[in-house]
mmCIF file of C-alpha atoms and ligand atoms in Angstrom:
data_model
loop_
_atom_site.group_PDB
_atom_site.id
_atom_site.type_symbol
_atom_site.label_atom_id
_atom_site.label_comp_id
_atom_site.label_asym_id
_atom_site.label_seq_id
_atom_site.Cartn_x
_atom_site.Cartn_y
_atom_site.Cartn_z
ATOM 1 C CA UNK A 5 10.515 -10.205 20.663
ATOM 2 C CA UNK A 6 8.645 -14.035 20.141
ATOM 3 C CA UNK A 7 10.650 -15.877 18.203
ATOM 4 C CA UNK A 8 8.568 -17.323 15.041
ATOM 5 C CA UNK A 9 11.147 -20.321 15.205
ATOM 6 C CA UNK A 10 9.373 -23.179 13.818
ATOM 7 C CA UNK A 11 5.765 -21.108 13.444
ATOM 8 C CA UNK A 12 4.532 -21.780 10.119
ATOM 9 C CA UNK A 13 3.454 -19.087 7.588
ATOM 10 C CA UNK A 14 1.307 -18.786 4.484
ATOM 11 C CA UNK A 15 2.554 -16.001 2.113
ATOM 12 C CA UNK A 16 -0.095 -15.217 -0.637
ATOM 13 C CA UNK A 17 1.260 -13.645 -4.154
ATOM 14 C CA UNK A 18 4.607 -14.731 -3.175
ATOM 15 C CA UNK A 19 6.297 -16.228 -6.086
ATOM 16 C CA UNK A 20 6.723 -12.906 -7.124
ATOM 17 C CA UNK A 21 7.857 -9.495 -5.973
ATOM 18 C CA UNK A 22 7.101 -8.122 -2.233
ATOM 19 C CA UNK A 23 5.747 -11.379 -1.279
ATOM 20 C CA UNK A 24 8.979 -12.985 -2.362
ATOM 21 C CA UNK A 25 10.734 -11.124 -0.483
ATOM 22 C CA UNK A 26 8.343 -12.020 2.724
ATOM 23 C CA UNK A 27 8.811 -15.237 2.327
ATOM 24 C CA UNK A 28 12.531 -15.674 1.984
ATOM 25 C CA UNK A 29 12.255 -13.082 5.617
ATOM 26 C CA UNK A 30 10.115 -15.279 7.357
ATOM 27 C CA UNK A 31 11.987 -18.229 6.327
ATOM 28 C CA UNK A 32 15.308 -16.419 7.720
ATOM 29 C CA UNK A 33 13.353 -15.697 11.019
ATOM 30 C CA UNK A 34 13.105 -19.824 10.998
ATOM 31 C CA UNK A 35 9.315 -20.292 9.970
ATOM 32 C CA UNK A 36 8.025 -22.543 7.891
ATOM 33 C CA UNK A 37 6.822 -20.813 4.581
ATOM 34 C CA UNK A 38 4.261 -22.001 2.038
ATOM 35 C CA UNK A 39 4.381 -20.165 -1.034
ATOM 36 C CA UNK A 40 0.957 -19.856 -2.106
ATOM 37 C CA UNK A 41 0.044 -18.280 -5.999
ATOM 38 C CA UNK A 42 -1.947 -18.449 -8.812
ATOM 39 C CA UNK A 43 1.095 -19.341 -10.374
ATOM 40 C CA UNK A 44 2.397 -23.158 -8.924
ATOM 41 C CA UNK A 45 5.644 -23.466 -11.117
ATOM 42 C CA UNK A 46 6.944 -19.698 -9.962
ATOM 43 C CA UNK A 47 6.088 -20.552 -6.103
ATOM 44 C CA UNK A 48 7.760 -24.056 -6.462
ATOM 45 C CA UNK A 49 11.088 -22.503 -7.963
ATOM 46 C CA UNK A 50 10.501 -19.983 -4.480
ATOM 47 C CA UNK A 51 10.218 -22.698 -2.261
ATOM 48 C CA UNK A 52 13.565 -24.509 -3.681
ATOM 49 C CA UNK A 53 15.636 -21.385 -3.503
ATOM 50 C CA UNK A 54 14.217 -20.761 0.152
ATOM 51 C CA UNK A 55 15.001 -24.521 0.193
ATOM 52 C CA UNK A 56 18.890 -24.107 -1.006
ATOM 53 C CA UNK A 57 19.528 -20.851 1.312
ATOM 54 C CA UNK A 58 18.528 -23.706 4.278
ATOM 55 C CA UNK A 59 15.372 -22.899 4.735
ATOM 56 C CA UNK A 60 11.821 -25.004 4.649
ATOM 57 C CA UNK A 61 9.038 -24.297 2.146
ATOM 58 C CA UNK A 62 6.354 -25.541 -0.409
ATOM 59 C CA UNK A 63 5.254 -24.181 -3.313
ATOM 60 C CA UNK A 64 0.998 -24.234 -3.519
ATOM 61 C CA UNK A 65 -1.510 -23.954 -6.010
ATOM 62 C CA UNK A 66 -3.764 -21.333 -4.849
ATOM 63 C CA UNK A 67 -6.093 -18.753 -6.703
ATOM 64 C CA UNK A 68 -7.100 -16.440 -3.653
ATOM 65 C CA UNK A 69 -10.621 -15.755 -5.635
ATOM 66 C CA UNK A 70 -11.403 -19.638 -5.670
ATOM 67 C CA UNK A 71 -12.553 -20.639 -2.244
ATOM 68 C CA UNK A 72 -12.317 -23.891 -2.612
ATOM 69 C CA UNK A 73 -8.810 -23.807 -3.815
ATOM 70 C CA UNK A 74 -7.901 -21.746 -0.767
ATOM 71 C CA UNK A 75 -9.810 -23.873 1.413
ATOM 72 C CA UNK A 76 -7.601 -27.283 -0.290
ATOM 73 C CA UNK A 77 -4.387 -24.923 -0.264
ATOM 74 C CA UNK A 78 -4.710 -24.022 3.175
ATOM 75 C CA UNK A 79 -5.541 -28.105 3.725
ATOM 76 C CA UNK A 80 -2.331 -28.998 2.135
ATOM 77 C CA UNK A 81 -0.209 -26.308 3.932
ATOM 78 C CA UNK A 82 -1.433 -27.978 7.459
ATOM 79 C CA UNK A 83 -0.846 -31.651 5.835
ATOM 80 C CA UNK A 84 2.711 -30.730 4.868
ATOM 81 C CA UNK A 85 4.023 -28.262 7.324
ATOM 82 C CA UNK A 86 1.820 -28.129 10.361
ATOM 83 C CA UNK A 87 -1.156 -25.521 11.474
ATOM 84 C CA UNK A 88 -1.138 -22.700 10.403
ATOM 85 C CA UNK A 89 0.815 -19.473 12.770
ATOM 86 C CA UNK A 90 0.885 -16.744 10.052
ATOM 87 C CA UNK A 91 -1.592 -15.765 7.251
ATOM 88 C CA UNK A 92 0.568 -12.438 4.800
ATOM 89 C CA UNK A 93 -2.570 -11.787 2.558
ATOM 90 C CA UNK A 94 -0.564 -10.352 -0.230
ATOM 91 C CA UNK A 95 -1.488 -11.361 -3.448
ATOM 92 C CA UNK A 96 -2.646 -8.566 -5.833
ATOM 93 C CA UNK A 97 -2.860 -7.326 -9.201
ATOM 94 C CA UNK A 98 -3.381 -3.556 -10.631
ATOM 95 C CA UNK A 99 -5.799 -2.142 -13.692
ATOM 96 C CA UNK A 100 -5.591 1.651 -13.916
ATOM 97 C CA UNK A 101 -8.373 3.112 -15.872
ATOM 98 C CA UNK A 102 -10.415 6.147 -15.305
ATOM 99 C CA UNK A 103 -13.714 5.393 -13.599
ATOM 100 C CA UNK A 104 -16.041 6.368 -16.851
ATOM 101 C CA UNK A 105 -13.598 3.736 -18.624
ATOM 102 C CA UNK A 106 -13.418 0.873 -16.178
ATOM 103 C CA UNK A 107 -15.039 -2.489 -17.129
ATOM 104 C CA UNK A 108 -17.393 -3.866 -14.317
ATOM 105 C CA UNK A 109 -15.450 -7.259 -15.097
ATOM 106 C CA UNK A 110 -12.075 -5.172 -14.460
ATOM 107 C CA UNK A 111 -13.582 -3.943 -10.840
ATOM 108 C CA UNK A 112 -15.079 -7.419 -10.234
ATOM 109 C CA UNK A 113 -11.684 -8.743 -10.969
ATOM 110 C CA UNK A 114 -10.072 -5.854 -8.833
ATOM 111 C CA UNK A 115 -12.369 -6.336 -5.795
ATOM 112 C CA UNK A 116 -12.209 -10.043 -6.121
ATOM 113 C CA UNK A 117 -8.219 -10.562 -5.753
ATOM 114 C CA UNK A 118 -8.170 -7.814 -2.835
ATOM 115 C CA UNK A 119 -10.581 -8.443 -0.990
ATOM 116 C CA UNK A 120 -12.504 -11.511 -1.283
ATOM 117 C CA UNK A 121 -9.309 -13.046 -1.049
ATOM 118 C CA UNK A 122 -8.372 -11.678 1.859
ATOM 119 C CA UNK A 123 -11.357 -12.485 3.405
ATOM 120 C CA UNK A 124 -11.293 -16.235 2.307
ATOM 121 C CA UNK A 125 -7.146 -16.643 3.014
ATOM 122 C CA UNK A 126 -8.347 -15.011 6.813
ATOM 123 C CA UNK A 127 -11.189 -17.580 7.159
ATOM 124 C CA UNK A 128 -9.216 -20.690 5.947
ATOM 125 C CA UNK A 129 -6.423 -19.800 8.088
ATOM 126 C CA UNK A 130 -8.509 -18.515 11.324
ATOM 127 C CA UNK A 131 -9.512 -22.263 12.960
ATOM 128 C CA UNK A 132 -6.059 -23.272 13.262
ATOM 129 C CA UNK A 133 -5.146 -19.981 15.336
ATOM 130 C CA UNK A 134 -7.939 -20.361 17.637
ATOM 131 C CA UNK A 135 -7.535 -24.193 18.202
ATOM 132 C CA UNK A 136 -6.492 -25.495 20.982
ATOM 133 C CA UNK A 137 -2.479 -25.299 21.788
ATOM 134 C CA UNK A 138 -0.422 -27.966 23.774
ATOM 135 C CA UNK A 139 -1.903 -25.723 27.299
ATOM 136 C CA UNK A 140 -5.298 -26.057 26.293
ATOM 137 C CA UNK A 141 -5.362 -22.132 25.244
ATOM 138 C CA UNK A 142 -6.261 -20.950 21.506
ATOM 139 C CA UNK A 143 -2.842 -21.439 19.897
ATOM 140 C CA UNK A 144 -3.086 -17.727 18.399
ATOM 141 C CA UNK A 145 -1.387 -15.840 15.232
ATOM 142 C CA UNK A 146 -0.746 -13.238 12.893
ATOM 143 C CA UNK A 147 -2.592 -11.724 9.983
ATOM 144 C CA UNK A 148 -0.656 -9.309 7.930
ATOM 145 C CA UNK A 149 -2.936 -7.972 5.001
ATOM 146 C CA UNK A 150 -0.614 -6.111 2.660
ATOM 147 C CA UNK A 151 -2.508 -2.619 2.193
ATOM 148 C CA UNK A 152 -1.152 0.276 0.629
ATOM 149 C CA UNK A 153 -0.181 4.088 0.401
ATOM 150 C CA UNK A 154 -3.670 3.627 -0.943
ATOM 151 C CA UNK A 155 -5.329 2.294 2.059
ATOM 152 C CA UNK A 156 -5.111 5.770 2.695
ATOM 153 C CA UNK A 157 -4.923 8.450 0.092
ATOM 154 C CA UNK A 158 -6.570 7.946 -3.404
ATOM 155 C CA UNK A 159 -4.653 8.551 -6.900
ATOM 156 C CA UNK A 160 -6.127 9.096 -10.238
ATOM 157 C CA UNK A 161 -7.191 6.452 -12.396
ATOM 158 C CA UNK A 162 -7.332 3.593 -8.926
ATOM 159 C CA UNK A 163 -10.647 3.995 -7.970
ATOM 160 C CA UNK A 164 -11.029 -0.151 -7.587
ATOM 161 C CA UNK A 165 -7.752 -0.520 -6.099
ATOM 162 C CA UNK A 166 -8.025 2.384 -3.470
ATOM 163 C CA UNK A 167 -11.274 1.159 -3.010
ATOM 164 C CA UNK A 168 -10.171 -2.766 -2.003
ATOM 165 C CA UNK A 169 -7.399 -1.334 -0.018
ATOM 166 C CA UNK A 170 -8.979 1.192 2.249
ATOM 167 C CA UNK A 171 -11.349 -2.120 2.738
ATOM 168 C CA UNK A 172 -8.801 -3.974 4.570
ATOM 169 C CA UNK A 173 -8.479 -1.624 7.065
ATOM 170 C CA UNK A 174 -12.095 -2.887 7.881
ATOM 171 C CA UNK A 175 -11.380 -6.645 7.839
ATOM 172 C CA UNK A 176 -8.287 -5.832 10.060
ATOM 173 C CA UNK A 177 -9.321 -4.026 12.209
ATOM 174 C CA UNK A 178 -12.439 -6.404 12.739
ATOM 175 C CA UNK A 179 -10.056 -9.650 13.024
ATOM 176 C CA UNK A 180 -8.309 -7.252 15.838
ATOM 177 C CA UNK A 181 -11.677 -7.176 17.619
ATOM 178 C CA UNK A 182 -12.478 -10.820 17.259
ATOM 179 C CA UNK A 183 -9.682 -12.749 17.193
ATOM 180 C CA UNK A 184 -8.105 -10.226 20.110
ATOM 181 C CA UNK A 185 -9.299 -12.928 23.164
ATOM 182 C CA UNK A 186 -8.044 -15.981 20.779
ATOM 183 C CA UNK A 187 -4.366 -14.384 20.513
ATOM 184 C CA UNK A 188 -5.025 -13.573 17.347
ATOM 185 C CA UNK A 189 -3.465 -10.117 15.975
ATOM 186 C CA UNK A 190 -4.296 -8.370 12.719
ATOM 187 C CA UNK A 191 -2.589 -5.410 10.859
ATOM 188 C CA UNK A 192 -2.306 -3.916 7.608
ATOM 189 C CA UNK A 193 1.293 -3.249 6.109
ATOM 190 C CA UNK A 194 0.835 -0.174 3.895
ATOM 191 C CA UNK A 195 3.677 0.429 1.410
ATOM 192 C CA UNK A 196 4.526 3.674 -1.270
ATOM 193 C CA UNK A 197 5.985 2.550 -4.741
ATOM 194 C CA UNK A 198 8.229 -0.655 -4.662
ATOM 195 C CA UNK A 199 10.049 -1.457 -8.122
ATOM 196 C CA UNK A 200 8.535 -5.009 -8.712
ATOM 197 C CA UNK A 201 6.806 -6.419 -11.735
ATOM 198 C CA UNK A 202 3.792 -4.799 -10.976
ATOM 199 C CA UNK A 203 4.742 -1.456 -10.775
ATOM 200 C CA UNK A 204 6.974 -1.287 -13.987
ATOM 201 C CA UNK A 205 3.636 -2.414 -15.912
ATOM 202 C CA UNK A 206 1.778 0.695 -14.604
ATOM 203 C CA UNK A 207 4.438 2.971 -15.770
ATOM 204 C CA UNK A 208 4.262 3.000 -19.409
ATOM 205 C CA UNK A 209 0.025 2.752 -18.899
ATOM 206 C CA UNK A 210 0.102 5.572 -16.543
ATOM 207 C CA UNK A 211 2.037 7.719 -18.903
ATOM 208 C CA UNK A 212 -0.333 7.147 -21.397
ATOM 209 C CA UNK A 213 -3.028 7.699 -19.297
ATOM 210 C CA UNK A 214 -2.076 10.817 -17.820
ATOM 211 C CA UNK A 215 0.309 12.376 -21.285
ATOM 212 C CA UNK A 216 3.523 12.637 -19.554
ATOM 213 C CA UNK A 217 6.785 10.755 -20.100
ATOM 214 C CA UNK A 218 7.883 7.735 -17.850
ATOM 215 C CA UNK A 219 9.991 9.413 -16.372
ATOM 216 C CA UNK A 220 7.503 11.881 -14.933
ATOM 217 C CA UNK A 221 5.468 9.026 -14.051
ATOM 218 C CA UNK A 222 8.272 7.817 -11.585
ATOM 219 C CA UNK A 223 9.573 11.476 -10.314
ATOM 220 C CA UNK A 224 6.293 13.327 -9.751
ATOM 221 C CA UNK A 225 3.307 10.478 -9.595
ATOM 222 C CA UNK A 226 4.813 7.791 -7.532
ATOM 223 C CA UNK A 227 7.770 9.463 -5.904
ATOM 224 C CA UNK A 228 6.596 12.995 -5.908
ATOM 225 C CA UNK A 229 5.240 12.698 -2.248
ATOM 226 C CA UNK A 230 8.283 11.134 -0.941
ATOM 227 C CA UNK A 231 10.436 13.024 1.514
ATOM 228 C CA UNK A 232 13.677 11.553 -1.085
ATOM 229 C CA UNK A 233 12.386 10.421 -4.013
ATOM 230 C CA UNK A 234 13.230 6.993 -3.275
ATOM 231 C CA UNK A 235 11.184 3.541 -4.005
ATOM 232 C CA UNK A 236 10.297 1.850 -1.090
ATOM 233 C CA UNK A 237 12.117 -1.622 -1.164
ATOM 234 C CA UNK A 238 10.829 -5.076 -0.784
ATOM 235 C CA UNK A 239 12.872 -5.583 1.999
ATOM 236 C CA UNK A 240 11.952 -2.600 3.824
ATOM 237 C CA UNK A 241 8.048 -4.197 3.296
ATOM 238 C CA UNK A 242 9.913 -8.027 4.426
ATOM 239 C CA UNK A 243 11.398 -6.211 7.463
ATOM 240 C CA UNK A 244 8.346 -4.315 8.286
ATOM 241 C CA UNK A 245 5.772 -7.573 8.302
ATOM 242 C CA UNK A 246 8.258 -9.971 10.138
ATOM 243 C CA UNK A 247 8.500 -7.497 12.929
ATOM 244 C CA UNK A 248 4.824 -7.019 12.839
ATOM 245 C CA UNK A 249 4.942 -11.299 13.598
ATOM 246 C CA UNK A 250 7.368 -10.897 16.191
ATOM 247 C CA UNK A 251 6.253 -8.633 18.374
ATOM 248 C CA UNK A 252 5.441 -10.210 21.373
ATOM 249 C CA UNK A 253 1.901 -8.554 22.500
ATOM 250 C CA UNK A 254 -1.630 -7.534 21.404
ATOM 251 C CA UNK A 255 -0.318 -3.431 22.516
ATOM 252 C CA UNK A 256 0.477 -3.665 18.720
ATOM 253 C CA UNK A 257 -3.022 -4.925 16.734
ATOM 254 C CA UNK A 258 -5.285 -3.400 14.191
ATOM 255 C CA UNK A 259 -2.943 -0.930 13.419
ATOM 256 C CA UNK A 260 -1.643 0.170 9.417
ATOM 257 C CA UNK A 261 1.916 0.470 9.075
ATOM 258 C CA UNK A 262 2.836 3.056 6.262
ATOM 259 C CA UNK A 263 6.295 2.437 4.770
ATOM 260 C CA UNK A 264 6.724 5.021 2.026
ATOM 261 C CA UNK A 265 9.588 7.309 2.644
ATOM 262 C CA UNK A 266 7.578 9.730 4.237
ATOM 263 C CA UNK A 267 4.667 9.690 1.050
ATOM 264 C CA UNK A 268 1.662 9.023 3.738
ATOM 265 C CA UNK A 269 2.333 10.223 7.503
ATOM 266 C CA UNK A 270 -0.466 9.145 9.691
HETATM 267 P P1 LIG B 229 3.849 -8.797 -8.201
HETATM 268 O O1 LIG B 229 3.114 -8.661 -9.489
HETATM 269 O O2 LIG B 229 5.330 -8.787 -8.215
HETATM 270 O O3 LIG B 229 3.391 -10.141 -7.447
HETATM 271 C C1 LIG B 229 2.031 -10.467 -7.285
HETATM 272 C C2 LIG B 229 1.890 -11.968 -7.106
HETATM 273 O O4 LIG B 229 0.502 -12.259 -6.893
HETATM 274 C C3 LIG B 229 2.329 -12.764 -8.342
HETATM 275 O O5 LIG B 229 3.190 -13.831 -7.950
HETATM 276 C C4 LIG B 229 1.023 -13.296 -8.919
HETATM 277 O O6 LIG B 229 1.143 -14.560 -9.570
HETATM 278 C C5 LIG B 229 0.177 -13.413 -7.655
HETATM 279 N N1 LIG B 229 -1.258 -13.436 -7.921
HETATM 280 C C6 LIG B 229 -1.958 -12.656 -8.784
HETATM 281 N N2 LIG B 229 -3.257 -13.007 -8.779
HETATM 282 C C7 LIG B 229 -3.379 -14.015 -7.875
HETATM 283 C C8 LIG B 229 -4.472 -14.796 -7.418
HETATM 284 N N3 LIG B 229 -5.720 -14.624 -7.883
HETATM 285 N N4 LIG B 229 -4.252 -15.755 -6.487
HETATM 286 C C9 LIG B 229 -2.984 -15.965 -6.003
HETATM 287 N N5 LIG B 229 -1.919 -15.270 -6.418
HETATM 288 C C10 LIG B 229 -2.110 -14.301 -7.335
HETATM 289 O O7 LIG B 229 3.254 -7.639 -7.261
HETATM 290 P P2 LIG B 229 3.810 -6.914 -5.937
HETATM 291 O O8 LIG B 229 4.182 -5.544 -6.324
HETATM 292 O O9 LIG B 229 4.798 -7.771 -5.232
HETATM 293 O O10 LIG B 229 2.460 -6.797 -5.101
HETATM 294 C C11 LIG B 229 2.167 -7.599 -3.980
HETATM 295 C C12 LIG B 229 1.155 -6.875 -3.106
HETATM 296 O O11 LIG B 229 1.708 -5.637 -2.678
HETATM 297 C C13 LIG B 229 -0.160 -6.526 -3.822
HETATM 298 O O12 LIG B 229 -1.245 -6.723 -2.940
HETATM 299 C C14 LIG B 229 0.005 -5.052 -4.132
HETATM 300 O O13 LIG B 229 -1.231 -4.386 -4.249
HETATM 301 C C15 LIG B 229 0.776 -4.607 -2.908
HETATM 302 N N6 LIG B 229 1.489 -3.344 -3.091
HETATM 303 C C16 LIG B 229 2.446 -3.222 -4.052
HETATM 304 C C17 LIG B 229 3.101 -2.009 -4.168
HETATM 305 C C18 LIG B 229 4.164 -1.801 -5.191
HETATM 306 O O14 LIG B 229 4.553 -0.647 -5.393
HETATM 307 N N7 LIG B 229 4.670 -2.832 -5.846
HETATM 308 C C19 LIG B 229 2.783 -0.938 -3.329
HETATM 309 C C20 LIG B 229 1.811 -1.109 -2.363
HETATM 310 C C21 LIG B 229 1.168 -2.326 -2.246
#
């Protein structure tokens, strides 16, 4: 395993949830983490408990749709903490609605969060991985986009979300391909159902949606597939990505790692 000692890491989406939880990982693995979010005053109250458990991070105003403000939040992160090792493109939202109901300003929205911010996280983040290092080689990284189950399959009443994350898989597995000579390595991280703010919005809609009770939302819709019927956990997604940063080689790029108790098998 490299050891991402020192290495420093933006972590989209994370004042909240599964990039939370990335964050406080990486930060244990001794990286420098930068807390990037729509929402400044949640990923500053990340950064200072990653700060009290003896760790080193900043909280960052960034709305992954604006590309200016992820071109000045990426600017910041290399002022503050260095260039930039590891991009987790995780921030997200959800809007289920069936497809004959679903606003173009919803989709927009959708596509918008997924994807173009991916895309402009990726290209912020990309010089400082192919500069130059100390031996006069491009210094290299990792991009972790956080997929989905639904990279994958599709599920009623998704059709923007499935959509946005079967579309990483392209951008990955295109970064692979480019960035593969620059030591640059690119994967997808592709969880089932984790309990996190998110989620426990779409139960009550989906149960509206679909005329079942909630808790037939959570036994048969999201953890019908399962082989236990257990949520995935946000440290089983942590766990996953900083493994995905450590590994030492390009044998593992462009690949999508499903972590779902067994929902998705590839
Ligand atoms: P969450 O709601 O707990 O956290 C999402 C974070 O993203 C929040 O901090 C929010 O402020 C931030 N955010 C929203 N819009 C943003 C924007 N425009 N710019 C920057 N930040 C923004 O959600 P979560 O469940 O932790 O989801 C994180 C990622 O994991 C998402 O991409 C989601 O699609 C994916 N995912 C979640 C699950 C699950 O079951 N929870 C499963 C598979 C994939």
């Amino acid at each position: 395993m490299t050891s991402i000692n020192g290495k420093v890491a933006i972590v989209t989406g994370a004042a909240s949830g599964i990039g939370k939880e990335i964050a406080f990982e990486l930060s244990r693995a001794g990286a420098a983490v930068a807390i990037a979010d729509i929402n400044l005053e949640g990923a500053r109250a990340v950064a200072a408990e990653i700060g009290q458990a003896g760790g080193r991070a900043i909280g960052v105003a960034m709305d992954v749709t604006d590309e200016d403000a992820v071109n000045a939040g990426t600017a910041q992160v290399v002022k503050e903490l260095g260039p930039v090792d590891i991009l987790v493109s995780n921030a997200g939202i959800q809007i289920v609605n069936p497809i004959e109901n679903y606003s173009y300003a919803d989709w927009k929205k959708m596509l918008a969060i997924h994807l173009d911010g991916a895309f402009l996280t990726t290209r912020a983040a990309l010089p400082h991985m192919y500069a130059a290092g100390d031996d006069g080689k491009p210094r290299g990284g990792t991009v972790i986009y956080m997929g989905s189950v639904h990279s994958h399959q599709a599920s009623k009443l998704k059709s923007a979300y499935v959509t946005a994350k079967h579309g990483l898989l392209g951008l990955s597995r295109t970064l692979a391909k480019e960035g593969g000579e620059r030591g640059v390595r690119s994967h997808v991280v592709c969880p089932g159902f984790v309990r996190t703010p998110l989620v426990d919005r779409q139960i009550p809609e989906q149960a509206k949606e679909l005329g079942i009770s909630e808790e037939e939302v959570i036994r048969n819709v999201m953890l019908g597939q399962t082989v236990d019927g257990i949520f995935t956990t946000v440290e089983d997604v942590a766990q996953t990505v900083r493994f995905l940063c450590e590994f030492p080689s390009a044998a593992l790029t462009g690949q999508s790692f499903v972590v779902s108790h067994g929902w998705h098998m590839q």
